[in-house]
Short mmCIF file of C-alpha atoms and ligand atoms in Angstrom, two decimals:
data_model
loop_
_atom_site.label_atom_id
_atom_site.label_comp_id
_atom_site.label_asym_id
_atom_site.label_seq_id
_atom_site.Cartn_x
_atom_site.Cartn_y
_atom_site.Cartn_z
CA UNK A 15 189.49 -86.84 -24.21
CA UNK A 16 187.92 -83.81 -22.85
CA UNK A 17 188.19 -83.99 -18.94
CA UNK A 18 185.02 -81.09 -17.27
CA UNK A 19 186.55 -79.93 -13.58
CA UNK A 20 183.46 -79.25 -11.49
CA UNK A 21 180.79 -81.13 -13.11
CA UNK A 22 178.70 -80.83 -11.16
CA UNK A 23 178.44 -77.58 -10.80
CA UNK A 24 175.79 -75.04 -13.07
CA UNK A 25 178.63 -74.45 -16.80
CA UNK A 26 179.85 -77.92 -15.88
CA UNK A 27 176.86 -80.31 -16.08
CA UNK A 28 175.16 -78.54 -18.82
CA UNK A 29 180.35 -78.99 -20.37
CA UNK A 30 179.88 -82.58 -20.50
CA UNK A 31 176.39 -83.66 -21.58
CA UNK A 32 177.22 -81.58 -24.26
CA UNK A 33 180.96 -83.80 -24.54
CA UNK A 34 178.51 -86.90 -24.06
CA UNK A 35 181.81 -89.76 -24.63
CA UNK A 36 184.12 -87.71 -25.18
CA UNK A 37 184.56 -86.00 -22.22
CA UNK A 38 183.85 -86.54 -18.20
CA UNK A 39 182.88 -85.34 -15.70
CA UNK A 40 185.00 -84.79 -12.01
CA UNK A 41 183.65 -82.53 -8.99
CA UNK A 42 185.06 -81.72 -6.13
CA UNK A 43 185.11 -85.11 -4.38
CA UNK A 44 187.34 -85.84 -6.86
CA UNK A 45 189.15 -83.57 -7.10
CA UNK A 46 190.64 -80.90 -5.46
CA UNK A 47 192.54 -77.77 -7.11
CA UNK A 48 193.63 -76.08 -4.47
CA UNK A 49 195.25 -78.69 -3.89
CA UNK A 50 198.79 -79.49 -6.03
CA UNK A 51 198.83 -83.22 -5.31
CA UNK A 52 195.59 -84.21 -5.58
CA UNK A 53 195.44 -82.27 -9.78
CA UNK A 54 198.71 -84.65 -10.97
CA UNK A 55 197.45 -87.12 -9.36
CA UNK A 56 193.84 -87.67 -11.41
CA UNK A 57 195.72 -85.67 -14.23
CA UNK A 58 198.21 -88.32 -14.62
CA UNK A 59 195.48 -91.63 -13.94
CA UNK A 60 192.59 -90.33 -16.64
CA UNK A 61 195.49 -88.53 -19.17
CA UNK A 62 193.50 -85.88 -20.76
CA UNK A 63 193.83 -84.24 -24.20
CA UNK A 64 191.84 -80.65 -22.87
CA UNK A 65 190.71 -79.52 -19.60
CA UNK A 66 187.57 -77.04 -19.15
CA UNK A 67 187.79 -76.04 -15.40
CA UNK A 68 184.96 -74.80 -14.29
CA UNK A 69 185.39 -75.12 -10.78
CA UNK A 70 185.47 -71.93 -8.99
CA UNK A 71 184.03 -70.66 -6.26
CA UNK A 72 181.01 -68.31 -7.42
CA UNK A 73 180.03 -66.46 -4.48
CA UNK A 74 180.69 -62.93 -4.85
CA UNK A 75 179.63 -61.64 -2.39
CA UNK A 76 181.42 -64.69 0.13
CA UNK A 77 184.16 -63.48 -1.18
CA UNK A 78 184.89 -60.45 0.12
CA UNK A 79 184.58 -62.16 3.27
CA UNK A 80 186.30 -64.95 2.06
CA UNK A 81 190.10 -63.66 0.47
CA UNK A 82 192.08 -66.59 1.10
CA UNK A 83 189.93 -69.00 -0.03
CA UNK A 84 188.79 -66.73 -3.49
CA UNK A 85 192.45 -66.40 -4.48
CA UNK A 86 193.11 -69.89 -3.60
CA UNK A 87 190.65 -71.89 -5.76
CA UNK A 88 190.14 -69.13 -8.38
CA UNK A 89 193.37 -67.87 -8.28
CA UNK A 90 195.99 -70.89 -7.39
CA UNK A 91 193.47 -73.57 -8.38
CA UNK A 92 194.43 -72.42 -11.58
CA UNK A 93 198.45 -72.25 -11.40
CA UNK A 94 198.00 -76.47 -10.41
CA UNK A 95 195.71 -76.87 -13.19
CA UNK A 96 197.93 -75.07 -15.30
CA UNK A 97 200.88 -77.18 -14.09
CA UNK A 98 199.24 -80.13 -14.44
CA UNK A 99 198.59 -79.49 -18.05
CA UNK A 100 201.52 -78.28 -19.07
CA UNK A 101 203.48 -81.67 -17.52
CA UNK A 102 200.93 -84.51 -19.46
CA UNK A 103 200.77 -81.52 -23.14
CA UNK A 104 196.75 -80.81 -22.66
CA UNK A 105 195.57 -78.00 -23.11
CA UNK A 106 193.71 -75.92 -20.17
CA UNK A 107 190.30 -73.66 -20.65
CA UNK A 108 189.55 -71.63 -18.52
CA UNK A 109 185.82 -69.80 -17.41
CA UNK A 110 186.98 -66.33 -16.57
CA UNK A 111 184.61 -63.25 -16.18
CA UNK A 112 183.35 -59.67 -16.79
CA UNK A 113 183.97 -59.40 -13.09
CA UNK A 114 187.58 -58.37 -14.37
CA UNK A 115 186.74 -54.81 -15.58
CA UNK A 116 185.48 -51.79 -13.43
CA UNK A 117 182.39 -51.46 -15.67
CA UNK A 118 184.02 -47.41 -16.75
CA UNK A 119 184.43 -48.58 -20.36
CA UNK A 120 181.30 -47.12 -21.63
CA UNK A 121 181.46 -49.66 -24.31
CA UNK A 122 181.76 -53.79 -24.72
CA UNK A 123 185.04 -54.61 -23.35
CA UNK A 124 187.34 -56.62 -25.37
CA UNK A 125 189.72 -59.34 -24.97
CA UNK A 126 192.74 -57.04 -25.27
CA UNK A 127 191.24 -54.46 -22.35
CA UNK A 128 193.09 -53.50 -19.67
CA UNK A 129 191.14 -55.51 -16.17
CA UNK A 130 190.77 -53.77 -13.50
CA UNK A 131 188.01 -55.47 -11.06
CA UNK A 132 186.20 -53.68 -8.62
CA UNK A 133 185.99 -57.20 -6.37
CA UNK A 134 187.20 -60.15 -4.62
CA UNK A 135 186.06 -62.80 -6.14
CA UNK A 136 187.21 -60.20 -9.43
CA UNK A 137 190.85 -59.75 -8.35
CA UNK A 138 190.82 -63.04 -7.87
CA UNK A 139 189.44 -65.27 -11.58
CA UNK A 140 192.06 -62.44 -12.65
CA UNK A 141 194.53 -64.24 -10.80
CA UNK A 142 193.15 -67.62 -12.60
CA UNK A 143 193.38 -65.40 -16.23
CA UNK A 144 197.31 -64.56 -15.08
CA UNK A 145 197.65 -68.10 -13.93
CA UNK A 146 196.15 -69.93 -16.97
CA UNK A 147 199.50 -68.70 -19.12
CA UNK A 148 201.73 -71.03 -16.67
CA UNK A 149 200.88 -73.68 -19.70
CA UNK A 150 201.43 -72.45 -23.15
CA UNK A 151 198.66 -74.65 -24.72
CA UNK A 152 195.30 -72.00 -23.21
CA UNK A 153 192.58 -70.71 -24.17
CA UNK A 154 190.18 -68.22 -22.06
CA UNK A 155 186.52 -67.64 -22.40
CA UNK A 156 185.60 -64.23 -20.10
CA UNK A 157 182.20 -64.80 -19.71
CA UNK A 158 178.59 -63.12 -17.50
CA UNK A 159 175.59 -64.39 -16.30
CA UNK A 160 175.21 -66.52 -16.44
CA UNK A 161 171.48 -69.43 -15.74
CA UNK A 162 171.61 -72.90 -16.56
CA UNK A 163 169.76 -75.57 -15.11
CA UNK A 164 171.95 -77.45 -12.34
CA UNK A 165 171.83 -73.74 -10.38
CA UNK A 166 171.40 -70.96 -8.45
CA UNK A 167 170.77 -68.73 -10.46
CA UNK A 168 168.65 -65.09 -10.70
CA UNK A 169 166.79 -66.47 -13.84
CA UNK A 170 165.70 -69.04 -10.76
CA UNK A 171 164.98 -66.47 -7.90
CA UNK A 172 162.66 -64.29 -9.92
CA UNK A 173 160.89 -67.10 -10.54
CA UNK A 174 160.15 -68.28 -6.91
CA UNK A 175 159.80 -64.67 -6.31
CA UNK A 176 157.44 -64.24 -8.27
CA UNK A 177 155.52 -66.58 -7.92
CA UNK A 178 155.11 -65.85 -3.83
CA UNK A 179 154.85 -61.66 -5.01
CA UNK A 180 152.74 -59.65 -7.39
CA UNK A 181 155.21 -56.62 -6.77
CA UNK A 182 159.87 -56.51 -6.82
CA UNK A 183 162.39 -53.96 -7.11
CA UNK A 184 164.83 -55.25 -9.19
CA UNK A 185 168.18 -53.21 -9.58
CA UNK A 186 168.43 -50.82 -13.37
CA UNK A 187 171.95 -49.66 -13.83
CA UNK A 188 174.34 -52.69 -14.37
CA UNK A 189 173.68 -53.45 -17.37
CA UNK A 190 174.81 -57.08 -18.79
CA UNK A 191 174.10 -60.30 -21.71
CA UNK A 192 172.22 -62.57 -19.85
CA UNK A 193 173.72 -65.62 -20.67
CA UNK A 194 172.99 -69.78 -20.68
CA UNK A 195 175.60 -72.35 -19.60
CA UNK A 196 174.23 -74.40 -22.69
CA UNK A 197 175.73 -72.07 -25.26
CA UNK A 198 178.09 -70.90 -23.63
CA UNK A 199 178.97 -74.07 -23.47
CA UNK A 200 178.42 -75.84 -27.37
CA UNK A 201 180.98 -71.81 -27.83
CA UNK A 202 184.04 -73.52 -25.30
CA UNK A 203 183.39 -76.93 -27.85
CA UNK A 204 183.60 -74.59 -30.99
CA UNK A 205 186.98 -73.15 -29.67
CA UNK A 206 188.52 -76.41 -28.21
CA UNK A 207 187.86 -78.11 -31.78
CA UNK A 208 188.97 -75.05 -33.81
CA UNK A 209 191.98 -75.97 -32.23
CA UNK A 210 192.37 -71.54 -30.73
CA UNK A 211 193.68 -70.30 -28.10
CA UNK A 212 194.26 -66.84 -26.00
CA UNK A 213 191.49 -64.78 -24.84
CA UNK A 214 187.82 -64.86 -25.79
CA UNK A 215 184.43 -62.95 -25.55
CA UNK A 216 181.69 -65.38 -24.82
CA UNK A 217 177.76 -64.03 -23.96
CA UNK A 218 173.94 -64.50 -25.82
CA UNK A 219 173.62 -61.43 -28.33
CA UNK A 220 172.51 -58.37 -26.61
CA UNK A 221 172.55 -56.27 -23.22
CA UNK A 222 169.73 -55.48 -20.57
CA UNK A 223 169.97 -53.98 -17.27
CA UNK A 224 169.10 -57.47 -14.64
CA UNK A 225 165.79 -55.33 -14.36
CA UNK A 226 164.69 -56.19 -18.14
CA UNK A 227 165.89 -59.10 -18.20
CA UNK A 228 163.12 -59.02 -15.13
CA UNK A 229 160.56 -58.18 -16.58
CA UNK A 230 161.64 -60.71 -20.00
CA UNK A 231 161.58 -63.08 -18.00
CA UNK A 232 157.97 -62.64 -15.82
CA UNK A 233 156.89 -61.42 -19.12
CA UNK A 234 158.43 -64.63 -21.51
CA UNK A 235 156.86 -67.26 -18.15
CA UNK A 236 153.36 -65.54 -18.38
CA UNK A 237 153.96 -64.19 -15.19
CA UNK A 238 151.96 -61.59 -13.87
CA UNK A 239 154.52 -59.47 -12.25
CA UNK A 240 154.97 -55.61 -11.72
CA UNK A 241 159.25 -54.51 -12.02
CA UNK A 242 160.29 -51.62 -10.15
CA UNK A 243 163.42 -49.53 -10.31
CA UNK A 244 165.82 -49.50 -8.31
CA UNK A 245 169.70 -48.84 -7.54
CA UNK A 246 172.44 -51.22 -7.38
CA UNK A 247 173.25 -48.67 -3.81
CA UNK A 248 170.30 -48.53 -3.04
CA UNK A 249 170.69 -52.57 -2.93
CA UNK A 250 173.90 -52.36 -0.72
CA UNK A 251 176.13 -55.43 -1.59
CA UNK A 252 179.31 -56.14 0.07
CA UNK A 253 180.91 -56.06 -3.71
CA UNK A 254 180.87 -54.20 -5.65
CA UNK A 255 179.61 -54.30 -9.33
CA UNK A 256 181.26 -53.63 -12.23
CA UNK A 257 177.86 -51.07 -13.90
CA UNK A 258 177.82 -51.68 -17.53
CA UNK A 259 180.12 -54.82 -18.54
CA UNK A 260 178.96 -56.50 -21.80
CA UNK A 261 181.24 -58.78 -23.28
CA UNK A 262 182.28 -57.97 -26.88
CA UNK A 263 181.93 -61.05 -28.56
CA UNK A 264 183.57 -60.18 -32.32
CA UNK A 265 186.36 -61.61 -31.87
CA UNK A 266 184.70 -65.22 -31.60
CA UNK A 267 182.34 -64.81 -34.29
CA UNK A 268 185.34 -63.29 -36.02
CA UNK A 269 187.75 -67.12 -35.41
CA UNK A 270 185.73 -69.04 -34.87
CA UNK A 271 182.26 -68.52 -37.14
CA UNK A 272 180.20 -69.40 -34.23
CA UNK A 273 177.68 -66.33 -33.10
CA UNK A 274 175.66 -67.06 -29.43
CA UNK A 275 171.91 -66.39 -29.70
CA UNK A 276 169.74 -63.33 -28.64
CA UNK A 277 170.11 -63.82 -25.23
CA UNK A 278 165.91 -63.65 -25.20
CA UNK A 279 166.02 -66.30 -27.13
CA UNK A 280 168.19 -68.29 -25.44
CA UNK A 281 165.86 -67.33 -21.94
CA UNK A 282 162.57 -68.70 -24.14
CA UNK A 283 164.52 -71.82 -25.40
CA UNK A 284 165.52 -72.44 -20.94
CA UNK A 285 162.04 -71.77 -19.96
CA UNK A 286 160.92 -74.38 -22.37
CA UNK A 287 163.37 -76.80 -21.52
CA UNK A 288 162.77 -76.48 -17.47
CA UNK A 289 158.38 -76.72 -17.72
N1 NAP B 918 177.94 -67.95 -12.48
C1 NAP B 918 178.02 -66.83 -13.63
O1 NAP B 918 177.11 -65.75 -12.92
C2 NAP B 918 179.17 -66.59 -14.07
C3 NAP B 918 179.48 -65.72 -15.08
C4 NAP B 918 180.58 -65.83 -15.24
C5 NAP B 918 181.92 -66.81 -15.16
N2 NAP B 918 181.34 -67.31 -14.37
C6 NAP B 918 182.24 -68.55 -14.05
O2 NAP B 918 182.17 -69.95 -14.62
C7 NAP B 918 182.60 -70.60 -14.53
C8 NAP B 918 181.17 -71.74 -13.91
O3 NAP B 918 180.75 -71.60 -12.82
P1 NAP B 918 179.40 -71.77 -11.83
O4 NAP B 918 177.96 -70.85 -12.53
O5 NAP B 918 178.30 -72.53 -13.13
O6 NAP B 918 179.50 -72.46 -11.19
P2 NAP B 918 178.88 -73.12 -9.44
O7 NAP B 918 177.70 -73.67 -9.95
O8 NAP B 918 179.45 -72.36 -9.00
O9 NAP B 918 179.97 -74.32 -9.99
C9 NAP B 918 180.94 -74.39 -9.48
C10 NAP B 918 181.56 -75.92 -8.77
O10 NAP B 918 183.31 -75.96 -8.42
C11 NAP B 918 182.74 -76.50 -7.70
N3 NAP B 918 184.98 -76.33 -6.81
C12 NAP B 918 184.35 -75.37 -6.18
N4 NAP B 918 185.65 -75.38 -4.94
C13 NAP B 918 186.54 -76.27 -5.71
C14 NAP B 918 187.65 -77.15 -5.68
N5 NAP B 918 188.74 -76.76 -4.83
N6 NAP B 918 188.00 -78.09 -6.34
C15 NAP B 918 187.32 -79.48 -7.15
N7 NAP B 918 185.60 -78.67 -6.98
C16 NAP B 918 185.71 -77.14 -7.01
C17 NAP B 918 181.75 -76.27 -6.93
O11 NAP B 918 181.59 -77.68 -5.75
P3 NAP B 918 181.19 -77.17 -4.60
O12 NAP B 918 179.34 -76.44 -5.48
O13 NAP B 918 180.54 -79.09 -3.33
O14 NAP B 918 181.81 -75.82 -4.27
C18 NAP B 918 180.53 -76.72 -8.43
O15 NAP B 918 180.62 -77.82 -8.38
C19 NAP B 918 183.81 -70.39 -13.47
O16 NAP B 918 184.51 -70.47 -13.47
C20 NAP B 918 182.61 -69.03 -13.30
O17 NAP B 918 184.11 -67.76 -12.52
C21 NAP B 918 179.69 -67.88 -14.08
#
């Protein structure tokens, strides 16, 4: 059985749905990953063969003012999962982020590029990656710019703002790959089925700025909204973000024969589904 932790979250829900009878989901009401006792109790009772950790403290700006919580959930929580999965002989799949990089490479990041997080969220997720290796049978899947039916995300924010205004400003100097949680869930399952270990990058194919993504959302949704350009500096958020952090997913394609669809096709599928 494959156990999904963080099963009520955006990725967790799609992951659990994809697994169907092969999986089971738990969230904060059934397991608290910041407690080793809670993790051990649930894992020894359920005895999964694979644990997919989709639980995290994902409020990137909130992490700046709640550093302790970020490290407890995103760092120590993964250590607890690594120890408990190792004890029961299960594989640990840890979901991580492009925010472990600083965006200065000038080209898509490969799995063995040196991490250098710019913010507390990235530091805590990197701590989680380092803790995942306590279980030698681990898989770390780094992804980025997620959207899905079951969570707060950029697509939903744009659709809401676009229904209220006919003009808005969106940053055009951050580049990444918008990624649909359904596609990511398929990637994770494919990697698990192939028995892959180590680090993999997984995102929808191609990359763009948030500004270009916003324009695509309005075009695909048939909404007439003018999207002006602004800089990350003008937005002035508490957490620094990498400006150019696309993930090179060629290792995934090579080892797994799996290439997630182009981001714009994924966006089209998502918009069709949410109607
Ligand atoms: N969203 C993105 O753009 C993005 C980008 C790159 C990587 N990722 C990574 O992808 C994964 C999934 O992200 P997501 O956006 O789907 O997350 P999400 O929607 O925020 O869901 C996370 C889930 O974890 C639960 N949780 C929080 N603390 C917990 C704890 N101590 N014990 C057990 N469960 C806990 C949350 O419950 P509550 O809601 O009750 O707190 C929530 O249901 C995360 O590892 C994230 O770091 C996300």
